[in-house]
Tab-separated table of C-alpha atoms in Angstrom:
chain	number	residue	atom	x	y	z
A	1161	MET	CA	187.473	45.733	199.264
A	1162	ALA	CA	186.656	45.154	195.836
A	1163	ARG	CA	188.440	46.915	193.477
A	1164	ALA	CA	187.454	49.760	191.472
A	1165	ASN	CA	186.776	48.966	187.382
A	1166	THR	CA	187.915	50.944	185.342
A	1167	GLU	CA	187.441	49.628	181.922
A	1168	ARG	CA	183.867	50.566	182.303
A	1169	ILE	CA	180.696	52.050	184.448
A	1170	ALA	CA	180.200	50.242	187.927
A	1171	LYS	CA	175.992	48.907	187.014
A	1172	LEU	CA	173.850	48.545	190.286
A	1173	SER	CA	174.716	44.909	189.009
A	1174	ASP	CA	177.847	45.141	189.528
A	1175	VAL	CA	177.877	46.056	193.674
A	1176	ALA	CA	175.414	43.087	194.295
A	1177	ARG	CA	177.351	40.072	192.344
A	1178	ALA	CA	180.821	41.595	194.633
A	1179	ALA	CA	178.660	42.149	197.371
A	1180	GLY	CA	176.956	38.710	197.709
A	1181	VAL	CA	173.154	40.316	198.533
A	1182	SER	CA	170.479	41.094	195.700
A	1183	GLN	CA	169.731	43.795	192.659
A	1184	GLY	CA	166.126	45.098	194.744
A	1185	THR	CA	168.979	45.071	198.725
A	1186	VAL	CA	171.555	47.266	196.941
A	1187	SER	CA	168.004	49.670	195.086
A	1188	ASN	CA	167.076	50.318	199.236
A	1189	VAL	CA	170.699	50.746	200.147
A	1190	PHE	CA	170.166	53.788	198.188
A	1191	ASN	CA	167.256	54.626	197.970
A	1192	ARG	CA	165.010	53.406	201.010
A	1193	PRO	CA	168.807	52.736	203.495
A	1194	GLU	CA	166.111	52.069	206.826
A	1195	LEU	CA	164.701	48.583	205.479
A	1196	VAL	CA	168.440	47.105	205.977
A	1197	ARG	CA	170.652	45.933	207.914
A	1198	GLU	CA	173.081	49.164	209.445
A	1199	GLU	CA	175.810	45.957	208.148
A	1200	VAL	CA	174.981	45.060	205.467
A	1201	ARG	CA	174.582	48.755	204.803
A	1202	LYS	CA	177.925	49.145	205.296
A	1203	ARG	CA	179.288	46.597	203.360
A	1204	VAL	CA	177.343	47.305	200.259
A	1205	LEU	CA	178.463	51.342	200.256
A	1206	ASP	CA	181.800	50.077	201.346
A	1207	ILE	CA	181.875	47.942	197.987
A	1208	ALA	CA	180.103	50.468	195.935
A	1209	ALA	CA	183.004	52.770	196.613
A	1210	GLY	CA	185.418	51.024	195.586
A	1211	LEU	CA	183.974	50.168	192.328
A	1212	GLY	CA	183.088	53.497	192.078
A	1213	TYR	CA	179.866	53.200	191.674
A	1214	ARG	CA	177.688	56.744	193.104
A	1215	GLY	CA	174.169	55.094	193.159
A	1216	PRO	CA	171.279	54.915	190.493
A	1217	ASP	CA	170.524	57.859	188.516
A	1218	PRO	CA	167.586	59.969	189.150
A	1219	ARG	CA	167.080	61.515	186.456
A	1220	GLY	CA	165.596	57.190	185.318
A	1221	ARG	CA	163.712	57.504	187.505
A	1222	LEU	CA	162.489	60.824	187.668
A	1223	LEU	CA	162.385	60.425	183.809
A	1224	ARG	CA	160.397	57.018	183.648
A	1225	ALA	CA	157.960	58.519	185.947
A	1226	GLY	CA	157.297	60.733	183.338
A	1227	LYS	CA	157.397	64.332	185.288
A	1228	VAL	CA	161.104	65.904	186.890
A	1229	ASN	CA	159.094	68.486	189.884
A	1230	ALA	CA	162.249	70.977	188.106
A	1231	ILE	CA	161.187	74.540	185.722
A	1232	GLY	CA	163.462	75.683	183.381
A	1233	ILE	CA	163.644	79.764	183.088
A	1234	ALA	CA	165.019	80.853	179.520
A	1235	THR	CA	165.494	84.397	179.322
A	1236	MET	CA	167.341	85.844	175.793
A	1237	GLU	CA	170.182	88.100	178.061
A	1238	PRO	CA	173.261	86.595	180.072
A	1239	VAL	CA	172.383	84.355	183.295
A	1240	SER	CA	173.615	87.348	185.281
A	1241	TYR	CA	170.205	88.983	183.975
A	1242	PHE	CA	168.199	87.004	187.128
A	1243	PHE	CA	170.786	87.880	189.476
A	1244	THR	CA	170.872	92.216	188.618
A	1245	ASP	CA	167.603	93.243	187.109
A	1246	PRO	CA	165.298	94.779	189.241
A	1247	TYR	CA	162.180	93.476	188.337
A	1248	ALA	CA	163.674	90.078	186.988
A	1249	GLN	CA	164.676	89.550	190.805
A	1250	GLU	CA	161.363	90.929	191.440
A	1251	VAL	CA	160.302	87.947	189.224
A	1252	MET	CA	162.372	84.966	189.506
A	1253	ALA	CA	160.861	85.548	193.704
A	1254	GLY	CA	158.053	84.622	192.930
A	1255	ILE	CA	158.708	82.029	190.776
A	1256	SER	CA	161.587	80.799	193.823
A	1257	GLU	CA	158.394	80.739	196.266
A	1258	ALA	CA	155.592	78.896	193.862
A	1259	ALA	CA	158.327	76.287	193.619
A	1260	ASP	CA	159.366	75.996	197.197
A	1261	ALA	CA	155.937	75.507	198.007
A	1262	ALA	CA	155.401	72.875	195.407
A	1263	GLY	CA	158.307	71.010	195.734
A	1264	ALA	CA	159.679	71.793	192.623
A	1265	GLY	CA	163.769	73.401	191.196
A	1266	LEU	CA	164.497	75.930	188.950
A	1267	SER	CA	167.501	75.399	186.315
A	1268	LEU	CA	168.696	78.810	184.923
A	1269	VAL	CA	168.457	78.505	180.928
A	1270	SER	CA	169.823	81.342	179.071
A	1271	ALA	CA	170.122	81.644	175.118
A	1272	ALA	CA	172.383	84.685	175.644
A	1273	ASN	CA	175.244	82.214	173.322
A	1274	ALA	CA	173.719	81.194	170.839
A	1275	GLU	CA	176.109	78.203	169.237
A	1276	THR	CA	175.161	76.314	172.726
A	1277	LEU	CA	171.538	77.391	172.547
A	1278	ALA	CA	170.012	73.989	171.971
A	1279	TRP	CA	172.166	71.860	174.022
A	1280	ASN	CA	170.437	74.266	176.675
A	1281	ILE	CA	167.101	73.651	176.126
A	1282	GLN	CA	167.346	70.486	174.281
A	1283	THR	CA	169.572	68.581	177.436
A	1284	ALA	CA	167.449	71.075	180.219
A	1285	VAL	CA	166.342	67.715	182.100
A	1286	VAL	CA	162.902	70.056	183.392
A	1287	ASP	CA	158.849	69.871	183.194
A	1288	GLY	CA	158.239	72.782	180.970
A	1289	PHE	CA	160.291	75.984	180.529
A	1290	ILE	CA	158.968	79.948	181.766
A	1291	LEU	CA	160.381	82.286	178.786
A	1292	PHE	CA	162.395	85.499	179.500
A	1293	CYS	CA	161.189	87.448	176.612
A	1294	ILE	CA	159.023	86.223	173.542
A	1295	GLU	CA	159.826	88.952	171.051
A	1296	GLY	CA	163.499	88.177	169.494
A	1297	GLY	CA	163.562	84.962	171.335
A	1298	ASP	CA	162.242	82.937	167.574
A	1299	GLU	CA	164.562	80.368	168.103
A	1300	LEU	CA	163.999	79.834	171.379
A	1301	VAL	CA	160.202	79.340	171.096
A	1302	ARG	CA	161.032	77.258	168.216
A	1303	LEU	CA	163.268	75.222	170.060
A	1304	THR	CA	161.143	74.656	173.740
A	1305	ARG	CA	158.501	73.608	171.066
A	1306	GLU	CA	160.944	70.772	169.391
A	1307	ARG	CA	161.192	69.413	173.330
A	1308	GLN	CA	156.877	69.431	173.433
A	1309	LEU	CA	156.960	70.309	176.405
A	1310	PRO	CA	154.732	73.489	178.067
A	1311	PHE	CA	156.008	76.743	179.004
A	1312	VAL	CA	154.829	80.456	179.369
A	1313	ALA	CA	155.988	84.065	178.279
A	1314	LEU	CA	156.415	86.232	180.503
A	1315	ALA	CA	155.336	88.866	178.486
A	1316	LEU	CA	151.395	89.398	176.216
A	1317	GLY	CA	153.439	90.806	173.072
A	1318	GLY	CA	154.093	89.180	169.577
A	1319	ASP	CA	151.094	88.009	167.268
A	1320	ASP	CA	151.683	84.365	167.454
A	1321	ARG	CA	148.517	83.373	169.953
A	1322	THR	CA	149.302	79.595	169.920
A	1323	VAL	CA	152.153	81.297	172.211
A	1324	SER	CA	150.617	80.816	176.115
A	1325	ALA	CA	151.829	83.848	178.251
A	1326	ILE	CA	151.118	86.406	181.274
A	1327	GLY	CA	151.450	89.727	181.067
A	1328	ILE	CA	150.741	93.131	182.071
A	1329	ASP	CA	148.833	95.719	179.334
A	1330	ASP	CA	151.254	98.060	179.105
A	1331	ALA	CA	149.992	100.589	176.772
A	1332	ALA	CA	147.034	101.222	179.994
A	1333	GLY	CA	150.275	101.359	183.500
A	1334	ALA	CA	151.787	104.305	180.975
A	1335	ARG	CA	148.714	106.321	180.514
A	1336	LEU	CA	148.010	106.231	183.697
A	1337	ALA	CA	151.264	107.834	184.514
A	1338	ALA	CA	151.059	109.785	181.477
A	1339	GLU	CA	147.742	111.959	182.917
A	1340	HIS	CA	149.037	111.834	186.310
A	1341	LEU	CA	152.435	114.270	185.831
A	1342	ALA	CA	150.195	116.387	182.652
A	1343	GLY	CA	146.659	116.375	185.630
A	1344	LEU	CA	149.652	118.646	188.329
A	1345	GLY	CA	150.212	120.758	185.209
A	1346	HIS	CA	153.543	119.188	183.581
A	1347	ARG	CA	153.491	120.553	179.888
A	1348	ARG	CA	157.102	119.795	178.688
A	1349	PHE	CA	157.993	115.426	178.891
A	1350	ALA	CA	160.771	113.774	177.663
A	1351	VAL	CA	160.240	109.673	177.598
A	1352	LEU	CA	163.206	107.227	178.661
A	1353	SER	CA	162.679	104.006	176.571
A	1354	MET	CA	163.909	100.719	176.937
A	1355	GLU	CA	165.347	99.043	173.955
A	1356	LEU	CA	162.930	98.929	170.624
A	1357	ASP	CA	165.523	96.092	169.278
A	1358	ASP	CA	168.195	93.796	169.861
A	1359	GLY	CA	169.970	95.676	166.877
A	1360	ARG	CA	169.578	99.045	168.068
A	1361	HIS	CA	171.622	101.570	169.931
A	1362	HIS	CA	170.521	103.584	172.371
A	1363	GLY	CA	169.851	107.987	171.212
A	1364	ARG	CA	167.452	109.933	170.534
A	1365	VAL	CA	164.142	107.896	168.272
A	1366	THR	CA	161.114	109.216	166.252
A	1367	ARG	CA	157.628	107.759	166.512
A	1368	GLU	CA	158.284	106.385	163.405
A	1369	ASP	CA	160.700	103.734	165.356
A	1370	ILE	CA	158.929	103.167	168.237
A	1371	ALA	CA	155.792	102.337	165.781
A	1372	GLU	CA	158.423	99.753	164.236
A	1373	ALA	CA	159.443	98.462	167.357
A	1374	LEU	CA	160.567	94.736	167.616
A	1375	TYR	CA	159.763	94.705	171.933
A	1376	SER	CA	156.099	95.777	172.407
A	1377	SER	CA	156.244	96.656	176.325
A	1378	THR	CA	158.546	99.449	174.510
A	1379	ARG	CA	155.845	99.923	171.467
A	1380	GLU	CA	153.223	100.007	173.675
A	1381	ARG	CA	154.285	101.712	176.853
A	1382	VAL	CA	155.319	105.309	174.858
A	1383	ILE	CA	151.861	104.486	172.966
A	1384	GLY	CA	150.386	105.207	176.056
A	1385	TYR	CA	152.671	107.366	177.211
A	1386	PHE	CA	151.271	109.958	173.586
A	1387	GLU	CA	147.484	108.417	174.130
A	1388	GLY	CA	147.456	110.308	178.062
A	1389	LEU	CA	149.090	112.767	176.956
A	1390	ALA	CA	146.818	114.012	173.981
A	1391	ARG	CA	143.663	114.231	176.033
A	1392	PHE	CA	144.798	117.218	177.479
A	1393	GLY	CA	145.966	119.352	174.592
A	1394	ILE	CA	149.672	118.198	174.529
A	1395	ASP	CA	151.425	118.214	171.706
A	1396	VAL	CA	153.160	114.376	171.437
A	1397	ASP	CA	154.918	114.916	167.893
A	1398	ALA	CA	157.569	117.313	170.612
A	1399	VAL	CA	157.576	114.954	173.433
A	1400	PRO	CA	161.133	114.139	172.911
A	1401	ILE	CA	161.609	110.174	173.409
A	1402	PHE	CA	165.341	108.479	174.395
A	1403	GLU	CA	165.724	104.619	173.997
A	1404	THR	CA	168.731	103.100	176.569
A	1405	LEU	CA	169.945	99.845	177.902
A	1406	ASN	CA	168.036	100.529	181.150
A	1407	ASP	CA	171.256	100.900	182.800
A	1408	GLU	CA	173.893	104.056	183.960
A	1409	ALA	CA	175.930	105.571	181.141
A	1410	THR	CA	172.522	105.225	178.860
A	1411	VAL	CA	170.532	106.276	181.157
A	1412	ARG	CA	172.931	109.440	182.099
A	1413	THR	CA	173.295	109.455	178.149
A	1414	ALA	CA	170.216	110.311	177.650
A	1415	VAL	CA	169.628	112.655	180.626
A	1416	ASP	CA	172.610	114.992	179.926
A	1417	ALA	CA	171.292	115.770	176.407
A	1418	LEU	CA	167.347	116.293	177.281
A	1419	PHE	CA	168.730	118.603	179.845
A	1420	ALA	CA	171.405	120.742	177.911
A	1421	ALA	CA	168.122	122.152	175.515
A	1422	ALA	CA	166.867	126.103	175.958
A	1423	GLU	CA	163.315	124.604	177.586
A	1424	PRO	CA	164.538	120.843	179.050
A	1425	PRO	CA	161.538	118.499	180.563
A	1426	THR	CA	160.292	119.092	184.018
A	1427	ALA	CA	158.401	115.582	183.823
A	1428	LEU	CA	160.599	112.645	182.619
A	1429	LEU	CA	158.059	108.847	181.898
A	1430	ALA	CA	160.958	106.087	182.344
A	1431	GLN	CA	159.622	102.516	181.090
A	1432	SER	CA	160.879	101.168	184.779
A	1433	ASP	CA	161.661	102.407	187.600
A	1434	ARG	CA	165.757	100.741	187.612
A	1435	MET	CA	165.995	104.306	184.799
A	1436	ALA	CA	163.935	106.944	187.071
A	1437	VAL	CA	166.116	106.818	189.733
A	1438	ILE	CA	169.721	106.148	188.019
A	1439	ALA	CA	167.974	109.698	185.868
A	1440	MET	CA	166.911	110.714	189.255
A	1441	ARG	CA	170.545	110.328	190.476
A	1442	ALA	CA	172.382	111.816	188.052
A	1443	LEU	CA	169.702	115.002	188.065
A	1444	GLN	CA	170.130	115.623	192.133
A	1445	GLU	CA	174.085	116.571	190.814
A	1446	ARG	CA	173.126	118.216	188.375
A	1447	GLY	CA	171.205	120.541	191.909
A	1448	LEU	CA	167.854	119.849	190.382
A	1449	ARG	CA	165.695	118.909	192.786
A	1450	ILE	CA	162.885	116.491	192.510
A	1451	PRO	CA	160.141	116.136	192.881
A	1452	GLN	CA	160.667	120.123	192.878
A	1453	ASP	CA	162.149	121.054	189.611
A	1454	VAL	CA	161.736	117.867	187.636
A	1455	SER	CA	158.380	115.015	188.547
A	1456	ILE	CA	159.599	111.564	188.194
A	1457	VAL	CA	157.824	108.056	187.253
A	1458	GLY	CA	158.632	105.003	186.212
A	1459	PHE	CA	156.863	101.884	186.066
A	1460	ASP	CA	157.798	98.146	187.818
A	1461	GLY	CA	157.534	99.045	191.133
A	1462	THR	CA	160.512	97.802	193.072
A	1463	PRO	CA	162.188	97.398	195.589
A	1464	GLU	CA	164.773	99.617	194.679
A	1465	GLY	CA	161.826	102.704	193.214
A	1466	ALA	CA	159.793	102.384	196.923
A	1467	ALA	CA	164.369	102.678	198.977
A	1468	ALA	CA	164.827	106.333	196.631
A	1469	ASN	CA	164.850	109.210	197.827
A	1470	PRO	CA	162.698	110.332	197.425
A	1471	PRO	CA	160.480	107.321	196.599
A	1472	LEU	CA	159.799	107.468	193.251
A	1473	THR	CA	155.754	107.690	191.736
A	1474	THR	CA	155.114	104.448	190.149
A	1475	VAL	CA	152.757	101.434	188.009
A	1476	VAL	CA	153.289	98.897	189.920
A	1477	GLN	CA	153.232	95.352	188.528
A	1478	PRO	CA	152.522	92.089	189.809
A	1479	MET	CA	155.848	91.009	189.262
A	1480	ARG	CA	155.933	87.524	191.787
A	1481	GLU	CA	152.449	86.491	191.045
A	1482	ILE	CA	153.395	87.181	187.298
A	1483	GLY	CA	156.391	84.712	188.513
A	1484	ARG	CA	153.623	82.092	190.914
A	1485	ALA	CA	151.056	82.574	187.696
A	1486	ALA	CA	153.592	81.323	185.770
A	1487	VAL	CA	154.973	78.632	187.992
A	1488	ALA	CA	151.379	76.942	187.831
A	1489	ALA	CA	151.345	77.084	184.036
A	1490	ILE	CA	153.873	74.599	183.824
A	1491	LEU	CA	153.550	71.756	186.269
A	1492	ALA	CA	149.395	72.627	186.010
A	1493	PRO	CA	149.436	73.272	182.340
A	1494	PRO	CA	145.703	74.286	180.247
A	1495	ASP	CA	144.631	72.900	177.434
A	1496	GLY	CA	145.126	74.820	175.053
A	1497	ALA	CA	147.305	78.311	174.768
A	1498	ARG	CA	146.476	80.935	177.737
A	1499	ARG	CA	147.139	84.293	177.595
A	1500	GLN	CA	146.666	86.143	181.031
A	1501	LEU	CA	146.408	89.970	181.784
A	1502	LEU	CA	146.824	90.438	185.598
A	1503	PRO	CA	146.534	93.857	186.756
A	1504	LEU	CA	148.416	97.159	187.806
A	1505	GLU	CA	148.551	99.940	190.074
A	1506	PHE	CA	149.028	103.462	189.932
A	1507	VAL	CA	151.126	105.058	193.264
A	1508	ILE	CA	151.729	107.956	194.352
A	1509	ARG	CA	155.038	108.677	196.150
A	1510	GLY	CA	157.747	111.252	196.006
A	1511	SER	CA	159.202	112.074	193.026
A	1512	THR	CA	156.175	113.623	191.445
A	1513	ALA	CA	154.269	117.287	191.931
A	1514	PRO	CA	153.377	120.547	190.680
A	1515	PRO	CA	155.929	121.872	187.710
A	1516	PRO	CA	158.078	124.797	188.781
A	1517	THR	CA	156.749	128.471	188.933
A	1518	GLY	CA	157.636	130.200	186.140
A	1519	ALA	CA	157.343	126.619	184.250
A	1520	SER	CA	154.433	128.098	182.172
A	1521	PRO	CA	151.995	125.430	181.517
A	1522	ASN	CA	150.965	126.586	177.992
A	1523	ALA	CA	153.669	125.422	177.173
A	1524	SER	CA	154.259	122.984	174.623
A	1525	ALA	CA	156.109	120.251	175.143
A	1526	THR	CA	160.392	120.018	174.302
A	1527	SER	CA	160.864	121.048	170.998
A	1528	ARG	CA	162.791	119.164	169.803
């Protein structure tokens, strides 16, 4: 057996020379082995192993073809976001289904580490990028543009109309939630919001803070809530808003603050199913019943909400369809920027009911 060449990386031509066969034969051994006699194939593979040659680099072949049949999925969050966030999990399920059907691979790219962001984007061997964020991700968008590959954002927010995006009407969904609760007779409300921007901490926020929020989903959902409540004559200036990080600790902190008030809310508008379910558990631990004492509406339509006790009333966005549409936008990109608005559904389950007896329907919302 030939001795490995330790001074340089072995090439296909080195294997052909050592095996006494043509370069075409060596190529067939690795790419179309059925065309090569067994004894020749075995000899070529043995010599290749001895030289340290592992076969042609598939990236070169794919790049020469102008397509690698892989999609990059980028987020400003840590990579763990794809596996721990219920919304991300459902969207990723839709992406995976569409990618599997197309025979395409997936590459996860995190922008959480600013030092490696440029390298991650520039070196990803993909046909395009699905961006799980757009606001607050200016550098991510800039670097993606530099690759001159198709990309699509999973949000309709932002002022840059040259960015292709797929999303929902957040304000319209939030109005449905608020009108449902107000229609049941609730008059004391509170809002559990997602983050306003990257630089804030969680806690009580004002309407002015909401108006200046970087993240459009947070801003638009509060706007939608207040539009829906105002239609029932509710003083929205008196509705408390608590920003959370969509996690156990900050949602529980918000619940503690809200239900320490003399007149706590009888209805919670939560901007995600995840925070709604956390709030539900926290209230039940306080001895409060859902929905007899407090009604809760979520937003997203995740399996977690459907499996809650009681099942969560929620605004359902077509998360898997968003994922499938994003894959289609990369594998068959449209001419120019395209913004797709997908439909919402409002699903009433067991977490909402009329307010408890004694909660006056004419009372004002929870005071500031």
